[in-house]
Amino acid sequence: GENVEQHPSTLSVQEGDSAVIKCTYSDSASNYFPWYKQELGKGPQLIIDIRSNVGEKKDQRIAVTLNKTAKHFSLHITETQPEDSAVYFCAASNSGNQFYFGTGTSLTVIP
Amino acid sequence: DGGITQSPKYLFRKEGQNVTLSCEQNLNHDAMYWYRQDPGQGLRLIYYSQIVNDFQKGDIAEGYSVSREKKESFPLTVTSAQKNPTAFYLCASTMTGAFSQPQHFGDGTRLSIL
């Protein structure tokens, strides 16, 4: 089955700096890669996603890149703000409606 | 507003007791999922259902049971056979089709043992 690894597990950045979270996957059949943000006591919320026919996608301060050959994808947050502090999860799916999650990254943005 | 509602937000289980967590969605999604979240372990799949009256075990189904009698409802029962039930439980749903679609999550139920 699919195995998704996520790094780092914790990340602290100064406000205004960039944050990068990386994930790798093992199943070459995976073709959909969402990223979720989870705030304390809440469920994960989708923040951006990418499909395997695209190499990069951007939405304001958030971008995701995908390297299918190397089987890795990354989340980039620029100009970080304190409200970006949360746990971020990557996931991979292969059109079978099953999703495989990374173990999460706890991001702290220091004012 | 469309979404997923989980209840209760907090639940306490006594020794030998079965408890049921509720999950309701009004998004008209076909597929529904239950995940268990423990610190540092991400989301682990307990059960999922892609259609009414059908469901499949996930990676950690032992000690849990589900039913899918209605499209909008997917309750999870934590049985007394689950010896370590303390965790945060998340319900999710998604549209099914040729391509995967984003999952929508509820705000979870935190289960603790007394």
Short mmCIF file of N, CA, C and O in Angstrom, two decimals, chain A residues 7-107:
data_model
loop_
_atom_site.label_atom_id
_atom_site.label_comp_id
_atom_site.label_asym_id
_atom_site.label_seq_id
_atom_site.Cartn_x
_atom_site.Cartn_y
_atom_site.Cartn_z
N HIS A 7 8.05 15.68 6.53
CA HIS A 7 9.11 16.31 7.32
C HIS A 7 9.09 17.82 7.14
O HIS A 7 8.76 18.30 6.06
N PRO A 8 9.45 18.59 8.17
CA PRO A 8 9.80 18.14 9.52
C PRO A 8 8.53 17.91 10.35
O PRO A 8 7.45 18.26 9.92
N SER A 9 8.69 17.38 11.54
CA SER A 9 7.53 17.19 12.40
C SER A 9 7.18 18.49 13.13
O SER A 9 6.02 18.70 13.49
N THR A 10 8.18 19.33 13.38
CA THR A 10 7.94 20.65 13.96
C THR A 10 8.77 21.67 13.20
O THR A 10 9.87 21.37 12.72
N LEU A 11 8.23 22.88 13.11
CA LEU A 11 8.89 23.95 12.35
C LEU A 11 8.54 25.28 12.99
O LEU A 11 7.36 25.58 13.19
N SER A 12 9.57 26.06 13.32
CA SER A 12 9.36 27.40 13.85
C SER A 12 10.00 28.41 12.92
O SER A 12 11.16 28.23 12.52
N VAL A 13 9.25 29.46 12.58
CA VAL A 13 9.77 30.51 11.70
C VAL A 13 9.39 31.86 12.27
O VAL A 13 8.41 31.99 13.02
N GLN A 14 10.17 32.86 11.92
CA GLN A 14 9.84 34.23 12.29
C GLN A 14 8.75 34.76 11.37
O GLN A 14 8.71 34.42 10.16
N GLU A 15 7.89 35.56 11.91
CA GLU A 15 6.85 36.18 11.10
C GLU A 15 7.46 36.88 9.89
O GLU A 15 8.45 37.60 10.00
N GLY A 16 6.87 36.62 8.73
CA GLY A 16 7.36 37.21 7.49
C GLY A 16 8.30 36.30 6.71
O GLY A 16 8.50 36.50 5.51
N ASP A 17 8.87 35.30 7.39
CA ASP A 17 9.73 34.34 6.69
C ASP A 17 8.88 33.30 5.97
O ASP A 17 7.66 33.24 6.13
N SER A 18 9.55 32.46 5.18
CA SER A 18 8.86 31.38 4.47
C SER A 18 8.96 30.07 5.24
O SER A 18 9.89 29.86 6.02
N ALA A 19 7.99 29.20 5.01
CA ALA A 19 7.99 27.87 5.62
C ALA A 19 7.81 26.84 4.51
O ALA A 19 7.01 27.05 3.59
N VAL A 20 8.56 25.75 4.59
CA VAL A 20 8.48 24.68 3.60
C VAL A 20 8.30 23.35 4.31
O VAL A 20 9.05 23.03 5.24
N ILE A 21 7.32 22.59 3.89
CA ILE A 21 7.05 21.26 4.44
C ILE A 21 7.11 20.27 3.27
O ILE A 21 6.53 20.53 2.21
N LYS A 22 7.80 19.15 3.50
CA LYS A 22 8.03 18.20 2.41
C LYS A 22 7.40 16.85 2.70
O LYS A 22 7.41 16.38 3.85
N CYS A 23 6.88 16.22 1.65
CA CYS A 23 6.31 14.88 1.76
C CYS A 23 6.81 14.01 0.63
O CYS A 23 7.03 14.50 -0.48
N THR A 24 7.00 12.73 0.93
CA THR A 24 7.31 11.75 -0.10
C THR A 24 6.23 10.67 -0.08
O THR A 24 5.59 10.44 0.94
N TYR A 25 6.03 10.03 -1.23
CA TYR A 25 5.07 8.95 -1.32
C TYR A 25 5.69 7.78 -2.05
O TYR A 25 6.71 7.94 -2.74
N SER A 26 5.10 6.61 -1.90
CA SER A 26 5.74 5.40 -2.45
C SER A 26 5.01 4.82 -3.66
O SER A 26 5.62 4.15 -4.49
N ASP A 27 3.71 5.05 -3.79
CA ASP A 27 2.91 4.43 -4.83
C ASP A 27 2.85 5.32 -6.07
O ASP A 27 2.25 6.41 -6.02
N SER A 28 3.43 4.87 -7.15
CA SER A 28 3.44 5.68 -8.37
C SER A 28 2.05 5.88 -8.96
O SER A 28 1.85 6.73 -9.83
N ALA A 29 1.06 5.11 -8.50
CA ALA A 29 -0.32 5.27 -8.97
C ALA A 29 -1.03 6.45 -8.29
O ALA A 29 -2.09 6.88 -8.75
N SER A 30 -0.47 6.99 -7.23
CA SER A 30 -1.08 8.15 -6.57
C SER A 30 -1.08 9.34 -7.53
O SER A 30 -0.08 9.60 -8.20
N ASN A 31 -2.22 10.02 -7.60
CA ASN A 31 -2.35 11.10 -8.58
C ASN A 31 -3.05 12.35 -8.04
O ASN A 31 -3.35 13.27 -8.78
N TYR A 32 -3.31 12.37 -6.74
CA TYR A 32 -3.98 13.53 -6.15
C TYR A 32 -3.35 13.78 -4.79
O TYR A 32 -3.23 12.84 -3.98
N PHE A 33 -2.95 15.04 -4.53
CA PHE A 33 -2.17 15.35 -3.33
C PHE A 33 -2.73 16.61 -2.66
O PHE A 33 -2.37 17.73 -3.01
N PRO A 34 -3.59 16.43 -1.67
CA PRO A 34 -4.12 17.58 -0.93
C PRO A 34 -3.28 17.92 0.29
O PRO A 34 -2.58 17.06 0.84
N TRP A 35 -3.36 19.17 0.70
CA TRP A 35 -2.74 19.63 1.94
C TRP A 35 -3.84 20.19 2.85
O TRP A 35 -4.71 20.92 2.40
N TYR A 36 -3.75 19.83 4.14
CA TYR A 36 -4.75 20.25 5.10
C TYR A 36 -4.09 21.03 6.24
O TYR A 36 -2.97 20.73 6.64
N LYS A 37 -4.84 21.98 6.79
CA LYS A 37 -4.43 22.74 7.96
C LYS A 37 -5.38 22.39 9.09
O LYS A 37 -6.61 22.42 8.91
N GLN A 38 -4.82 22.03 10.25
CA GLN A 38 -5.66 21.68 11.38
C GLN A 38 -5.33 22.57 12.57
O GLN A 38 -4.20 22.56 13.05
N GLU A 39 -6.32 23.30 13.02
CA GLU A 39 -6.17 24.12 14.22
C GLU A 39 -6.61 23.33 15.44
O GLU A 39 -7.37 22.35 15.32
N LEU A 40 -6.18 23.74 16.59
CA LEU A 40 -6.40 22.99 17.81
C LEU A 40 -7.88 22.74 18.06
O LEU A 40 -8.70 23.67 18.02
N GLY A 41 -8.23 21.46 18.27
CA GLY A 41 -9.61 21.11 18.57
C GLY A 41 -10.56 21.13 17.38
O GLY A 41 -11.77 21.01 17.55
N LYS A 42 -10.00 21.29 16.18
CA LYS A 42 -10.83 21.34 14.97
C LYS A 42 -10.45 20.22 14.01
O LYS A 42 -9.43 19.56 14.17
N GLY A 43 -11.30 20.02 13.01
CA GLY A 43 -10.96 19.07 11.96
C GLY A 43 -10.07 19.72 10.91
O GLY A 43 -10.02 20.94 10.79
N PRO A 44 -9.34 18.91 10.14
CA PRO A 44 -8.48 19.45 9.08
C PRO A 44 -9.31 20.17 8.01
O PRO A 44 -10.42 19.75 7.68
N GLN A 45 -8.73 21.26 7.49
CA GLN A 45 -9.37 22.02 6.42
C GLN A 45 -8.44 22.02 5.22
O GLN A 45 -7.24 22.30 5.35
N LEU A 46 -8.99 21.76 4.04
CA LEU A 46 -8.19 21.77 2.82
C LEU A 46 -7.68 23.18 2.54
O LEU A 46 -8.46 24.15 2.58
N ILE A 47 -6.38 23.31 2.26
CA ILE A 47 -5.84 24.63 1.92
C ILE A 47 -5.37 24.71 0.49
O ILE A 47 -5.43 25.77 -0.13
N ILE A 48 -4.92 23.61 -0.08
CA ILE A 48 -4.50 23.58 -1.47
C ILE A 48 -4.33 22.13 -1.88
O ILE A 48 -4.11 21.27 -1.02
N ASP A 49 -4.48 21.85 -3.16
CA ASP A 49 -4.28 20.49 -3.65
C ASP A 49 -3.66 20.56 -5.04
O ASP A 49 -3.68 21.60 -5.70
N ILE A 50 -3.12 19.42 -5.47
CA ILE A 50 -2.50 19.36 -6.78
C ILE A 50 -2.70 17.97 -7.36
O ILE A 50 -2.71 16.98 -6.62
N ARG A 51 -2.89 17.90 -8.67
CA ARG A 51 -3.04 16.61 -9.34
C ARG A 51 -1.77 16.30 -10.11
O ARG A 51 -0.96 17.20 -10.39
N SER A 52 -1.62 15.05 -10.49
CA SER A 52 -0.33 14.60 -11.01
C SER A 52 -0.01 15.15 -12.40
O SER A 52 1.12 15.01 -12.86
N ASN A 53 -0.97 15.78 -13.05
CA ASN A 53 -0.69 16.34 -14.37
C ASN A 53 -0.19 17.78 -14.29
O ASN A 53 -0.01 18.45 -15.31
N VAL A 54 0.05 18.26 -13.06
CA VAL A 54 0.50 19.64 -12.83
C VAL A 54 1.74 19.61 -11.96
O VAL A 54 1.83 18.79 -11.04
N GLY A 55 2.70 20.49 -12.23
CA GLY A 55 3.93 20.51 -11.46
C GLY A 55 3.91 21.50 -10.29
O GLY A 55 4.65 21.32 -9.32
N GLU A 56 3.07 22.54 -10.43
CA GLU A 56 3.04 23.56 -9.39
C GLU A 56 1.68 24.25 -9.40
O GLU A 56 1.04 24.41 -10.44
N LYS A 57 1.25 24.64 -8.21
CA LYS A 57 -0.01 25.37 -8.09
C LYS A 57 0.15 26.40 -6.98
O LYS A 57 0.76 26.11 -5.96
N LYS A 58 -0.41 27.59 -7.20
CA LYS A 58 -0.23 28.67 -6.23
C LYS A 58 -1.57 29.32 -5.92
O LYS A 58 -2.43 29.46 -6.79
N ASP A 59 -1.75 29.68 -4.65
CA ASP A 59 -2.94 30.39 -4.22
C ASP A 59 -2.50 31.42 -3.19
O ASP A 59 -2.30 31.10 -2.02
N GLN A 60 -2.30 32.63 -3.65
CA GLN A 60 -1.86 33.75 -2.81
C GLN A 60 -0.53 33.39 -2.15
O GLN A 60 0.47 33.21 -2.84
N ARG A 61 -0.47 33.26 -0.83
CA ARG A 61 0.81 33.00 -0.15
C ARG A 61 1.17 31.51 -0.07
O ARG A 61 2.22 31.15 0.45
N ILE A 62 0.31 30.67 -0.59
CA ILE A 62 0.52 29.22 -0.48
C ILE A 62 0.78 28.63 -1.86
O ILE A 62 0.10 28.98 -2.83
N ALA A 63 1.76 27.74 -1.93
CA ALA A 63 2.06 27.06 -3.19
C ALA A 63 2.40 25.61 -2.89
O ALA A 63 2.88 25.28 -1.80
N VAL A 64 2.14 24.75 -3.86
CA VAL A 64 2.51 23.35 -3.75
C VAL A 64 3.25 22.96 -5.03
O VAL A 64 2.87 23.39 -6.13
N THR A 65 4.32 22.19 -4.86
CA THR A 65 5.08 21.69 -6.00
C THR A 65 5.06 20.17 -5.96
O THR A 65 5.02 19.57 -4.88
N LEU A 66 5.10 19.55 -7.12
CA LEU A 66 5.06 18.11 -7.23
C LEU A 66 6.15 17.64 -8.18
O LEU A 66 6.26 18.14 -9.30
N ASN A 67 6.93 16.66 -7.74
CA ASN A 67 7.93 16.02 -8.58
C ASN A 67 7.56 14.55 -8.67
O ASN A 67 7.85 13.77 -7.76
N LYS A 68 6.90 14.16 -9.76
CA LYS A 68 6.41 12.77 -9.89
C LYS A 68 7.55 11.78 -10.02
O LYS A 68 7.46 10.65 -9.53
N THR A 69 8.62 12.19 -10.66
CA THR A 69 9.75 11.28 -10.86
C THR A 69 10.36 10.89 -9.51
O THR A 69 10.65 9.73 -9.26
N ALA A 70 10.54 11.89 -8.66
CA ALA A 70 11.14 11.65 -7.35
C ALA A 70 10.11 11.25 -6.32
O ALA A 70 10.46 10.90 -5.19
N LYS A 71 8.84 11.32 -6.66
CA LYS A 71 7.72 11.02 -5.75
C LYS A 71 7.79 11.88 -4.50
O LYS A 71 7.75 11.38 -3.36
N HIS A 72 7.91 13.19 -4.71
CA HIS A 72 7.78 14.06 -3.55
C HIS A 72 7.04 15.34 -3.92
O HIS A 72 7.00 15.76 -5.08
N PHE A 73 6.40 15.91 -2.92
CA PHE A 73 5.66 17.16 -3.09
C PHE A 73 5.84 18.01 -1.84
O PHE A 73 6.10 17.49 -0.75
N SER A 74 5.76 19.31 -2.04
CA SER A 74 6.10 20.25 -0.96
C SER A 74 5.08 21.37 -0.87
O SER A 74 4.50 21.79 -1.88
N LEU A 75 4.89 21.85 0.35
CA LEU A 75 4.03 23.01 0.62
C LEU A 75 4.94 24.19 0.96
O LEU A 75 5.84 24.06 1.79
N HIS A 76 4.67 25.32 0.32
CA HIS A 76 5.45 26.52 0.56
C HIS A 76 4.50 27.62 1.04
O HIS A 76 3.50 27.91 0.36
N ILE A 77 4.80 28.19 2.18
CA ILE A 77 4.03 29.32 2.69
C ILE A 77 4.97 30.52 2.78
O ILE A 77 5.99 30.46 3.47
N THR A 78 4.64 31.58 2.06
CA THR A 78 5.47 32.78 2.09
C THR A 78 4.85 33.83 3.00
O THR A 78 3.66 33.77 3.33
N GLU A 79 5.69 34.78 3.42
CA GLU A 79 5.24 35.90 4.27
C GLU A 79 4.36 35.40 5.42
O GLU A 79 3.23 35.84 5.61
N THR A 80 4.90 34.45 6.17
CA THR A 80 4.11 33.81 7.22
C THR A 80 3.58 34.81 8.24
O THR A 80 4.21 35.83 8.54
N GLN A 81 2.39 34.47 8.76
CA GLN A 81 1.71 35.29 9.76
C GLN A 81 1.38 34.42 10.96
O GLN A 81 1.29 33.20 10.84
N PRO A 82 1.19 35.01 12.14
CA PRO A 82 0.88 34.20 13.33
C PRO A 82 -0.31 33.28 13.14
O PRO A 82 -0.33 32.16 13.67
N GLU A 83 -1.28 33.70 12.35
CA GLU A 83 -2.46 32.86 12.13
C GLU A 83 -2.17 31.65 11.25
O GLU A 83 -3.04 30.77 11.09
N ASP A 84 -0.98 31.57 10.69
CA ASP A 84 -0.57 30.37 9.95
C ASP A 84 -0.16 29.25 10.91
O ASP A 84 0.01 28.10 10.49
N SER A 85 0.02 29.57 12.18
CA SER A 85 0.42 28.56 13.17
C SER A 85 -0.69 27.50 13.29
O SER A 85 -1.84 27.83 13.57
N ALA A 86 -0.31 26.24 13.05
CA ALA A 86 -1.27 25.13 13.06
C ALA A 86 -0.49 23.85 12.75
O ALA A 86 0.73 23.88 12.57
N VAL A 87 -1.21 22.74 12.67
CA VAL A 87 -0.61 21.49 12.19
C VAL A 87 -1.03 21.29 10.74
O VAL A 87 -2.20 21.46 10.39
N TYR A 88 -0.07 20.96 9.90
CA TYR A 88 -0.31 20.77 8.48
C TYR A 88 -0.09 19.30 8.11
O TYR A 88 0.89 18.69 8.53
N PHE A 89 -1.02 18.75 7.32
CA PHE A 89 -0.93 17.37 6.88
C PHE A 89 -0.91 17.32 5.35
O PHE A 89 -1.68 18.00 4.69
N CYS A 90 -0.05 16.46 4.83
CA CYS A 90 -0.11 16.14 3.41
C CYS A 90 -0.83 14.80 3.26
O CYS A 90 -0.95 14.03 4.22
N ALA A 91 -1.32 14.53 2.07
CA ALA A 91 -1.99 13.27 1.80
C ALA A 91 -1.80 12.90 0.35
O ALA A 91 -1.48 13.75 -0.50
N ALA A 92 -1.99 11.62 0.05
CA ALA A 92 -1.91 11.12 -1.32
C ALA A 92 -3.09 10.19 -1.57
O ALA A 92 -3.51 9.46 -0.67
N SER A 93 -3.60 10.21 -2.80
CA SER A 93 -4.74 9.37 -3.16
C SER A 93 -4.55 8.89 -4.59
O SER A 93 -3.95 9.58 -5.43
N ASN A 94 -5.09 7.69 -4.89
CA ASN A 94 -4.88 7.10 -6.22
C ASN A 94 -6.17 6.87 -6.97
O ASN A 94 -6.29 5.93 -7.72
N SER A 95 -7.17 7.74 -6.77
CA SER A 95 -8.46 7.64 -7.45
C SER A 95 -9.33 6.51 -6.92
O SER A 95 -10.41 6.28 -7.43
N GLY A 96 -8.85 5.78 -5.94
CA GLY A 96 -9.67 4.73 -5.34
C GLY A 96 -10.45 5.23 -4.15
O GLY A 96 -11.01 4.44 -3.39
N ASN A 97 -10.47 6.56 -3.97
CA ASN A 97 -11.17 7.19 -2.86
C ASN A 97 -10.59 6.81 -1.50
O ASN A 97 -11.26 6.91 -0.49
N GLN A 98 -9.36 6.32 -1.50
CA GLN A 98 -8.65 6.13 -0.25
C GLN A 98 -7.54 7.17 -0.17
O GLN A 98 -6.88 7.46 -1.17
N PHE A 99 -7.34 7.68 1.02
CA PHE A 99 -6.36 8.74 1.25
C PHE A 99 -5.35 8.27 2.28
O PHE A 99 -5.72 7.65 3.27
N TYR A 100 -4.09 8.60 2.04
CA TYR A 100 -3.02 8.22 2.94
C TYR A 100 -2.34 9.49 3.42
O TYR A 100 -1.92 10.32 2.60
N PHE A 101 -2.26 9.64 4.75
CA PHE A 101 -1.81 10.90 5.33
C PHE A 101 -0.39 10.82 5.87
O PHE A 101 0.04 9.76 6.37
N GLY A 102 0.30 11.95 5.79
CA GLY A 102 1.55 12.08 6.51
C GLY A 102 1.28 12.27 8.00
O GLY A 102 0.13 12.39 8.42
N THR A 103 2.34 12.30 8.79
CA THR A 103 2.20 12.36 10.25
C THR A 103 2.07 13.78 10.79
O THR A 103 1.95 13.96 11.99
N GLY A 104 2.07 14.77 9.91
CA GLY A 104 1.80 16.13 10.34
C GLY A 104 3.04 16.94 10.68
O GLY A 104 4.07 16.40 11.10
N THR A 105 2.94 18.26 10.46
CA THR A 105 3.99 19.22 10.82
C THR A 105 3.35 20.31 11.66
O THR A 105 2.40 20.96 11.22
N SER A 106 3.88 20.50 12.86
CA SER A 106 3.39 21.57 13.72
C SER A 106 4.18 22.83 13.43
O SER A 106 5.38 22.92 13.72
N LEU A 107 3.52 23.81 12.80
CA LEU A 107 4.17 25.07 12.42
C LEU A 107 3.87 26.15 13.45
O LEU A 107 2.70 26.39 13.79
#
